[in-house]
mmCIF file of C-alpha atoms (C1' of nucleotides) in Angstrom:
data_model
loop_
_atom_site.group_PDB
_atom_site.id
_atom_site.type_symbol
_atom_site.label_atom_id
_atom_site.label_comp_id
_atom_site.label_asym_id
_atom_site.label_seq_id
_atom_site.Cartn_x
_atom_site.Cartn_y
_atom_site.Cartn_z
ATOM 1 C CA UNK A 339 -7.815 4.598 2.625
ATOM 2 C CA UNK A 340 -6.845 2.774 -0.504
ATOM 3 C CA UNK A 341 -5.689 -0.782 -0.440
ATOM 4 C CA UNK A 342 -5.332 -2.866 -3.559
ATOM 5 C CA UNK A 343 -9.062 -3.384 -4.134
ATOM 6 C CA UNK A 344 -9.745 0.334 -3.921
ATOM 7 C CA UNK A 345 -6.916 1.102 -6.310
ATOM 8 C CA UNK A 346 -8.151 -1.567 -8.696
ATOM 9 C CA UNK A 347 -11.632 -0.074 -8.637
ATOM 10 C CA UNK A 348 -10.113 3.335 -9.388
ATOM 11 C CA UNK A 349 -8.179 1.776 -12.246
ATOM 12 C CA UNK A 350 -11.327 0.330 -13.743
ATOM 13 C CA UNK A 351 -13.090 3.647 -13.347
ATOM 14 C CA UNK A 352 -10.264 5.413 -15.154
ATOM 15 C CA UNK A 353 -10.193 2.784 -17.844
ATOM 16 C CA UNK A 354 -13.851 3.435 -18.543
ATOM 17 C CA UNK A 355 -13.524 7.196 -18.475
ATOM 18 C CA UNK A 356 -10.124 8.474 -19.616
ATOM 19 C CA UNK A 357 -8.620 5.787 -21.829
ATOM 20 C CA UNK A 358 -7.514 7.435 -25.083
ATOM 21 C CA UNK A 359 -8.899 10.808 -23.985
ATOM 22 C CA UNK A 360 -6.686 13.766 -24.737
ATOM 23 C CA UNK A 361 -5.199 15.748 -21.865
ATOM 24 C CA UNK A 362 -5.973 19.441 -22.333
ATOM 25 C CA UNK A 363 -4.244 20.860 -19.345
ATOM 26 C CA UNK A 364 -2.479 19.902 -16.125
ATOM 27 C CA UNK A 365 -2.424 21.912 -12.892
ATOM 28 C CA UNK A 366 0.015 21.149 -10.116
ATOM 29 C CA UNK A 367 -0.844 23.065 -6.967
ATOM 30 C CA UNK A 368 1.131 21.180 -4.350
ATOM 31 C CA UNK A 369 4.549 20.487 -5.809
ATOM 32 C CA UNK A 370 5.417 18.418 -2.754
ATOM 33 C CA UNK A 371 3.578 15.187 -2.140
ATOM 34 C CA UNK A 372 5.626 12.301 -0.896
ATOM 35 C CA UNK A 373 8.160 13.429 -3.436
ATOM 36 C CA UNK A 374 8.133 16.552 -5.570
ATOM 37 C CA UNK A 375 5.811 16.348 -8.550
ATOM 38 C CA UNK A 376 8.179 16.523 -11.540
ATOM 39 C CA UNK A 377 8.230 20.006 -13.050
ATOM 40 C CA UNK A 378 8.127 18.617 -16.577
ATOM 41 C CA UNK A 379 4.902 16.710 -15.913
ATOM 42 C CA UNK A 380 2.367 19.203 -17.353
ATOM 43 C CA UNK A 381 4.386 19.532 -20.514
ATOM 44 C CA UNK A 382 4.764 15.760 -20.904
ATOM 45 C CA UNK A 383 1.064 15.035 -20.410
ATOM 46 C CA UNK A 384 -0.596 17.895 -22.245
ATOM 47 C CA UNK A 385 -1.746 16.890 -25.692
ATOM 48 C CA UNK A 386 -1.175 13.211 -24.987
ATOM 49 C CA UNK A 387 -3.724 10.522 -24.207
ATOM 50 C CA UNK A 388 -3.421 7.484 -21.933
ATOM 51 C CA UNK A 389 -3.313 4.370 -24.103
ATOM 52 C CA UNK A 390 -3.397 1.979 -21.135
ATOM 53 C CA UNK A 391 -4.369 2.187 -17.471
ATOM 54 C CA UNK A 392 -2.579 -0.412 -15.415
ATOM 55 C CA UNK A 393 -1.915 -1.190 -11.806
ATOM 56 C CA UNK A 394 1.096 -2.626 -10.035
ATOM 57 C CA UNK A 395 0.490 -3.189 -6.344
ATOM 58 C CA UNK A 396 -1.126 0.045 -5.281
ATOM 59 C CA UNK A 397 0.517 2.096 -8.001
ATOM 60 C CA UNK A 398 -1.681 3.355 -10.819
ATOM 61 C CA UNK A 399 0.152 3.457 -14.147
ATOM 62 C CA UNK A 400 -1.079 5.484 -17.104
ATOM 63 C CA UNK A 401 0.764 4.876 -20.355
ATOM 64 C CA UNK A 402 1.374 7.828 -22.639
ATOM 65 C CA UNK A 403 3.438 7.901 -25.819
ATOM 66 C CA UNK A 404 6.102 9.897 -24.003
ATOM 67 C CA UNK A 405 6.212 7.734 -20.891
ATOM 68 C CA UNK A 406 4.246 6.649 -17.841
ATOM 69 C CA UNK A 407 2.332 8.642 -15.280
ATOM 70 C CA UNK A 408 2.706 6.950 -11.909
ATOM 71 C CA UNK A 409 0.136 7.726 -9.213
ATOM 72 C CA UNK A 410 0.018 6.410 -5.674
ATOM 73 C CA UNK A 411 -2.846 7.404 -3.367
ATOM 74 C CA UNK A 412 -0.904 6.870 -0.150
ATOM 75 C CA UNK A 413 -3.132 6.655 2.906
ATOM 76 C CA UNK A 414 -5.535 9.449 2.210
ATOM 77 C CA UNK A 415 -5.543 10.095 -1.529
ATOM 78 C CA UNK A 416 -8.567 10.081 -3.809
ATOM 79 C CA UNK A 417 -9.197 10.771 -7.473
ATOM 80 C CA UNK A 418 -12.525 12.288 -8.396
ATOM 81 C CA UNK A 419 -14.155 14.144 -11.190
ATOM 82 C CA UNK A 420 -14.563 17.826 -10.404
ATOM 83 C CA UNK A 421 -17.765 19.392 -11.624
ATOM 84 C CA UNK A 422 -17.297 22.236 -14.052
ATOM 85 C CA UNK A 423 -16.188 25.308 -12.174
ATOM 86 C CA UNK A 424 -16.207 23.479 -8.867
ATOM 87 C CA UNK A 425 -14.320 25.390 -6.186
ATOM 88 C CA UNK A 426 -11.059 23.964 -4.947
ATOM 89 C CA UNK A 427 -11.101 22.320 -1.590
ATOM 90 C CA UNK A 428 -8.259 21.976 0.835
ATOM 91 C CA UNK A 429 -5.674 19.436 -0.356
ATOM 92 C CA UNK A 430 -6.759 19.460 -3.993
ATOM 93 C CA UNK A 431 -3.192 19.094 -5.207
ATOM 94 C CA UNK A 432 -3.351 18.076 -8.799
ATOM 95 C CA UNK A 433 -5.700 18.291 -11.806
ATOM 96 C CA UNK A 434 -5.679 16.601 -15.177
ATOM 97 C CA UNK A 435 -8.176 18.226 -17.488
ATOM 98 C CA UNK A 436 -9.664 16.051 -20.221
ATOM 99 C CA UNK A 437 -12.371 17.051 -22.676
ATOM 100 C CA UNK A 438 -14.750 15.062 -20.522
ATOM 101 C CA UNK A 439 -13.871 16.952 -17.358
ATOM 102 C CA UNK A 440 -11.281 17.527 -14.685
ATOM 103 C CA UNK A 441 -9.789 14.618 -12.808
ATOM 104 C CA UNK A 442 -8.728 15.904 -9.391
ATOM 105 C CA UNK A 443 -6.340 14.413 -6.867
ATOM 106 C CA UNK A 444 -7.068 15.220 -3.236
ATOM 107 C CA UNK A 445 -4.664 13.985 -0.559
ATOM 108 C CA UNK A 446 -4.717 15.538 2.939
ATOM 109 C CA UNK A 447 -1.807 13.579 4.339
ATOM 110 C CA UNK A 448 0.301 13.853 1.222
ATOM 111 C CA UNK A 449 1.689 10.341 1.510
ATOM 112 C CA UNK A 450 0.684 9.854 -2.093
ATOM 113 C CA UNK A 451 2.829 10.421 -5.141
ATOM 114 C CA UNK A 452 2.560 11.684 -8.703
ATOM 115 C CA UNK A 453 5.609 10.780 -10.765
ATOM 116 C CA UNK A 454 6.721 10.542 -14.350
ATOM 117 C CA UNK A 455 8.739 7.770 -15.979
ATOM 118 C CA UNK A 456 10.008 8.897 -19.350
ATOM 119 C CA UNK A 457 9.852 6.383 -22.171
ATOM 120 C CA UNK A 458 13.503 7.138 -22.871
ATOM 121 C CA UNK A 459 14.446 6.051 -19.346
ATOM 122 C CA UNK A 460 13.911 2.372 -20.094
ATOM 123 C CA UNK A 461 11.225 -0.133 -19.196
ATOM 124 C CA UNK A 462 8.760 0.828 -16.505
ATOM 125 C CA UNK A 463 9.259 -2.315 -14.453
ATOM 126 C CA UNK A 464 12.845 -1.221 -13.822
ATOM 127 C CA UNK A 465 11.624 1.915 -12.053
ATOM 128 C CA UNK A 466 13.095 1.947 -8.523
ATOM 129 C CA UNK A 467 9.652 2.039 -6.913
ATOM 130 C CA UNK A 468 8.420 -0.942 -8.892
ATOM 131 C CA UNK A 469 11.497 -3.075 -9.393
ATOM 132 C CA UNK A 470 11.497 -4.886 -6.059
ATOM 133 C CA UNK A 471 7.780 -5.358 -5.581
ATOM 134 C CA UNK A 472 6.445 -8.820 -4.857
ATOM 135 C CA UNK A 473 4.073 -10.712 -7.139
ATOM 136 C CA UNK A 474 0.524 -9.624 -7.867
ATOM 137 C CA UNK A 475 -1.836 -11.497 -5.529
ATOM 138 C CA UNK A 476 -4.422 -12.021 -8.262
ATOM 139 C CA UNK A 477 -1.954 -13.304 -10.831
ATOM 140 C CA UNK A 478 -1.296 -17.011 -11.457
ATOM 141 C CA UNK A 479 2.232 -16.453 -10.124
ATOM 142 C CA UNK A 480 0.846 -16.219 -6.616
ATOM 143 C CA UNK A 481 -0.124 -19.471 -4.973
ATOM 144 C CA UNK A 482 0.582 -21.564 -1.896
ATOM 145 C CA UNK A 483 3.756 -23.109 -3.278
ATOM 146 C CA UNK A 484 5.188 -19.724 -4.115
ATOM 147 C CA UNK A 485 4.254 -18.354 -0.707
ATOM 148 C CA UNK A 486 5.753 -21.381 1.019
ATOM 149 C CA UNK A 487 9.029 -21.030 -0.853
ATOM 150 C CA UNK A 488 9.177 -17.306 -0.176
ATOM 151 C CA UNK A 489 8.652 -17.683 3.566
ATOM 152 C CA UNK A 490 11.446 -20.180 4.184
ATOM 153 C CA UNK A 491 14.066 -18.720 6.480
ATOM 154 C CA UNK A 492 11.945 -15.681 7.279
ATOM 155 C CA UNK A 493 11.662 -15.073 10.989
ATOM 156 C CA UNK A 494 9.327 -12.070 10.832
ATOM 157 C CA UNK A 495 5.705 -12.617 11.653
ATOM 158 C CA UNK A 496 3.530 -13.714 8.772
ATOM 159 C CA UNK A 497 1.500 -10.521 9.013
ATOM 160 C CA UNK A 498 4.541 -8.280 8.761
ATOM 161 C CA UNK A 499 5.792 -10.283 5.838
ATOM 162 C CA UNK A 500 2.509 -9.795 4.010
ATOM 163 C CA UNK A 501 2.555 -6.091 4.792
ATOM 164 C CA UNK A 502 6.124 -5.628 3.584
ATOM 165 C CA UNK A 503 5.065 -6.171 -0.019
ATOM 166 C CA UNK A 504 8.273 -7.871 -1.036
ATOM 167 C CA UNK A 505 6.692 -11.297 -1.433
ATOM 168 C CA UNK A 506 3.192 -10.331 -2.481
ATOM 169 C CA UNK A 507 1.941 -6.796 -3.070
ATOM 170 C CA UNK A 508 -1.266 -5.048 -2.235
ATOM 171 C CA UNK A 509 -2.064 -6.616 1.128
ATOM 172 C CA UNK A 510 -2.482 -3.645 3.452
ATOM 173 C CA UNK A 511 -3.256 -3.540 7.134
ATOM 174 C CA UNK A 512 -6.953 -4.303 6.819
ATOM 175 C CA UNK A 513 -6.743 -7.170 4.378
ATOM 176 C CA UNK A 514 -3.742 -8.672 6.141
ATOM 177 C CA UNK A 515 -5.864 -9.148 9.260
ATOM 178 C CA UNK A 516 -8.871 -10.285 7.247
ATOM 179 C CA UNK A 517 -6.919 -12.789 5.156
ATOM 180 C CA UNK A 518 -5.174 -14.311 8.165
ATOM 181 C CA UNK A 519 -8.520 -14.695 9.890
ATOM 182 C CA UNK A 520 -9.943 -16.429 6.853
ATOM 183 C CA UNK A 521 -6.952 -18.747 6.730
ATOM 184 C CA UNK A 522 -7.124 -19.484 10.471
ATOM 185 C CA UNK A 523 -3.540 -18.372 11.069
ATOM 186 C CA UNK A 524 -2.389 -16.207 13.962
ATOM 187 C CA UNK A 525 -0.828 -12.994 12.692
ATOM 188 C CA UNK A 526 2.124 -13.296 15.064
ATOM 189 C CA UNK A 527 3.211 -16.698 13.725
ATOM 190 C CA UNK A 528 6.762 -16.514 12.355
ATOM 191 C CA UNK A 529 6.556 -16.785 8.590
ATOM 192 C CA UNK A 530 8.813 -19.832 8.387
ATOM 193 C CA UNK A 531 6.531 -21.699 10.768
ATOM 194 C CA UNK A 532 3.654 -21.611 8.301
ATOM 195 C CA UNK A 533 3.682 -24.955 6.508
ATOM 196 C CA UNK A 534 2.790 -25.801 2.904
ATOM 197 C CA UNK A 535 -0.831 -26.614 3.679
ATOM 198 C CA UNK A 536 -1.388 -23.379 5.548
ATOM 199 C CA UNK A 537 0.468 -21.394 2.903
ATOM 200 C CA UNK A 538 -1.998 -22.726 0.360
ATOM 201 C CA UNK A 539 -4.901 -21.733 2.573
ATOM 202 C CA UNK A 540 -3.423 -18.299 3.117
ATOM 203 C CA UNK A 541 -2.775 -17.653 -0.559
ATOM 204 C CA UNK A 542 -6.346 -18.645 -1.294
ATOM 205 C CA UNK A 543 -7.667 -16.474 1.520
ATOM 206 C CA UNK A 544 -5.751 -13.450 0.244
ATOM 207 C CA UNK A 545 -7.093 -13.912 -3.266
ATOM 208 C CA UNK A 546 -10.650 -14.452 -2.052
ATOM 209 C CA UNK A 547 -10.555 -11.486 0.304
ATOM 210 C CA UNK A 548 -9.194 -9.113 -2.338
ATOM 211 C CA UNK A 549 -11.563 -10.372 -5.017
ATOM 212 C CA UNK A 550 -14.569 -9.963 -2.754
ATOM 213 C CA UNK A 551 -13.490 -6.426 -1.881
ATOM 214 C CA UNK A 552 -13.032 -5.528 -5.540
ATOM 215 C CA UNK A 553 -16.443 -6.950 -6.328
ATOM 216 C CA UNK A 554 -17.982 -4.948 -3.483
ATOM 217 C CA UNK A 555 -16.325 -1.756 -4.685
ATOM 218 C CA UNK A 556 -17.062 -2.397 -8.297
ATOM 219 C CA UNK A 557 -20.717 -3.073 -7.729
ATOM 220 C CA UNK A 558 -21.222 -0.164 -5.375
ATOM 221 C CA UNK A 559 -19.391 2.574 -7.176
ATOM 222 C CA UNK A 560 -21.414 2.919 -10.297
ATOM 223 C CA UNK A 561 -19.883 6.097 -11.482
ATOM 224 C CA UNK A 562 -16.846 5.825 -9.392
ATOM 225 C CA UNK A 563 -14.183 8.466 -9.662
ATOM 226 C CA UNK A 564 -17.095 10.725 -10.552
ATOM 227 C CA UNK A 565 -18.710 11.133 -7.179
ATOM 228 C CA UNK A 566 -17.537 9.573 -3.994
ATOM 229 C CA UNK A 567 -14.427 7.438 -4.147
ATOM 230 C CA UNK A 568 -15.034 5.954 -0.732
ATOM 231 C CA UNK A 569 -18.476 4.441 -0.700
ATOM 232 C CA UNK A 570 -17.436 1.002 -1.914
ATOM 233 C CA UNK A 571 -14.795 0.698 0.712
ATOM 234 C CA UNK A 572 -17.048 1.170 3.676
ATOM 235 C CA UNK A 573 -19.624 -1.276 2.388
ATOM 236 C CA UNK A 574 -17.203 -4.063 3.103
ATOM 237 C CA UNK A 575 -18.031 -6.047 6.179
ATOM 238 C CA UNK A 576 -14.894 -7.011 8.020
ATOM 239 C CA UNK A 577 -14.645 -10.157 10.110
ATOM 240 C CA UNK A 578 -12.048 -8.842 12.516
ATOM 241 C CA UNK A 579 -10.627 -5.503 11.418
ATOM 242 C CA UNK A 580 -11.616 -2.698 13.806
ATOM 243 C CA UNK A 581 -13.817 -5.096 15.751
ATOM 244 C CA UNK A 582 -11.796 -5.375 18.986
ATOM 245 C CA UNK A 583 -13.969 -6.721 21.798
ATOM 246 C CA UNK A 584 -16.854 -7.535 19.498
ATOM 247 C CA UNK A 585 -17.895 -11.161 19.052
ATOM 248 C CA UNK A 586 -16.139 -13.177 16.362
ATOM 249 C CA UNK A 587 -18.633 -13.807 13.590
ATOM 250 C CA UNK A 588 -17.684 -17.481 13.587
ATOM 251 C CA UNK A 589 -17.194 -18.518 17.229
ATOM 252 C CA UNK A 590 -18.582 -15.584 19.198
ATOM 253 C CA UNK A 591 -15.442 -15.002 21.281
ATOM 254 C CA UNK A 592 -14.307 -11.370 21.538
ATOM 255 C CA UNK A 593 -11.994 -10.262 18.759
ATOM 256 C CA UNK A 594 -8.585 -9.207 20.040
ATOM 257 C CA UNK A 595 -6.300 -6.417 18.952
ATOM 258 C CA UNK A 596 -2.531 -6.408 19.276
ATOM 259 C CA UNK A 597 0.156 -4.210 17.857
ATOM 260 C CA UNK A 598 2.816 -5.296 15.389
ATOM 261 C CA UNK A 599 5.303 -2.685 14.241
ATOM 262 C CA UNK A 600 3.025 0.057 15.454
ATOM 263 C CA UNK A 601 0.146 -1.276 13.351
ATOM 264 C CA UNK A 602 -3.046 -2.644 14.814
ATOM 265 C CA UNK A 603 -3.662 -6.360 14.200
ATOM 266 C CA UNK A 604 -7.081 -7.891 14.789
ATOM 267 C CA UNK A 605 -7.572 -11.597 15.298
ATOM 268 C CA UNK A 606 -9.663 -14.272 16.938
ATOM 269 C CA UNK A 607 -7.899 -16.345 19.610
ATOM 270 C CA UNK A 608 -9.993 -19.440 18.978
ATOM 271 C CA UNK A 609 -10.320 -19.401 15.199
ATOM 272 C CA UNK A 610 -6.651 -18.630 14.509
ATOM 273 C CA UNK A 611 -3.666 -20.794 15.484
ATOM 274 C "C1'" DA B 290 -2.601 13.145 23.012
ATOM 275 C "C1'" DG B 291 -3.013 9.462 20.331
ATOM 276 C "C1'" DC B 292 -4.945 7.118 16.858
ATOM 277 C "C1'" DT B 293 -5.370 6.400 11.456
ATOM 278 C "C1'" DG B 294 -6.127 2.318 5.479
ATOM 279 C "C1'" DG B 295 1.355 3.220 3.074
ATOM 280 C "C1'" DT B 296 5.955 2.490 2.267
ATOM 281 C "C1'" DC B 297 10.623 4.300 1.590
ATOM 282 C "C1'" DC B 298 14.896 4.999 3.883
ATOM 283 C "C1'" DT B 299 18.444 4.374 7.360
ATOM 284 C "C1'" DG B 300 21.016 2.032 10.492
ATOM 285 C "C1'" DA B 301 21.490 -2.194 13.353
ATOM 286 C "C1'" DT B 302 21.932 -7.093 13.471
ATOM 287 C "C1'" DG B 303 23.227 -11.632 12.149
ATOM 288 C "C1'" DG B 304 24.817 -15.376 9.010
ATOM 289 C "C1'" DC B 305 28.216 -16.977 5.886
ATOM 290 C "C1'" DT C 1155 36.711 -8.617 7.810
ATOM 291 C "C1'" DG C 1156 33.338 -7.717 4.295
ATOM 292 C "C1'" DC C 1157 29.215 -8.542 2.096
ATOM 293 C "C1'" DC C 1158 24.731 -9.694 1.986
ATOM 294 C "C1'" DA C 1159 19.792 -10.245 3.545
ATOM 295 C "C1'" DT C 1160 16.857 -9.312 7.100
ATOM 296 C "C1'" DC C 1161 14.700 -6.538 10.453
ATOM 297 C "C1'" DA C 1162 13.029 -2.443 13.446
ATOM 298 C "C1'" DG C 1163 12.152 2.138 13.714
ATOM 299 C "C1'" DG C 1164 11.677 6.753 11.917
ATOM 300 C "C1'" DA C 1165 10.007 9.675 8.658
ATOM 301 C "C1'" DC C 1166 6.526 12.072 5.857
ATOM 302 C "C1'" DC C 1167 1.359 14.670 7.055
ATOM 303 C "C1'" DA C 1168 -3.503 16.190 8.365
ATOM 304 C "C1'" DG C 1169 -7.866 15.016 10.601
ATOM 305 C "C1'" DC C 1170 -10.646 13.082 13.987
#
DNA sequence: AGCTGGTCCTGATGGC
DNA sequence: TGCCATCAGGACCAGC
């Protein structure tokens, strides 16, 4: 479920609700998510308070005096406030109890992760999961020139390159299709065949698409993290994603679906070249 | 049975 | 040959 915009909306929700709030208690029910939840985590967090809530790609990063809590929502993870005394549901794997309430991680598919990076272990950006990530799409570092330089010599399709996250992070399967549609580029085009002009258009399309999605989520999810972490996501109207056979919103031709690396790609044969 | 919004890891390939 | 970067596929898992 979560792509970068969703994670960013979660981050903002957390920033508004748990920044500088003291952790009273931590419950780990499923020790095995994508990786084991570190056994020392409850002890490290309890009594501390997050002094910053950041995001890198789709990783949520909560800074504590003792180190960083790293959370990834995988494909099916959500963070919500549990009402007082609320019964556990299936796949409620992890709780952080603040004075204000219990923040609960639910993740049916368990592709998500909850990890700890100790302050003594060096700078966070050197963490193996973060060290080789591409640039942030909404940062000034990401533009057409950068994208053009990074795609030289790359024979993979432009969509797969976006998805890989090594050039630019946070572009998941949905927004890859949406951004390429916006830029008028066929997803199967080899990355090195996308010229400087089109790289500029694509970089702009990625930024615009992500920003619009964040705005949609942010405006919809008033008390985010507190009720339904999904509503913002489904408000988003896609141009091509999941619209196979339906008319393109621009030219009216049926949207096509193909498969790249076992992932569905949606595109318009007339609007994208 | 086959699909699903992520991404790390492994092993194969290819260029220098 | 060895080393590197690149690339494809498998793996994890539950729900619909």
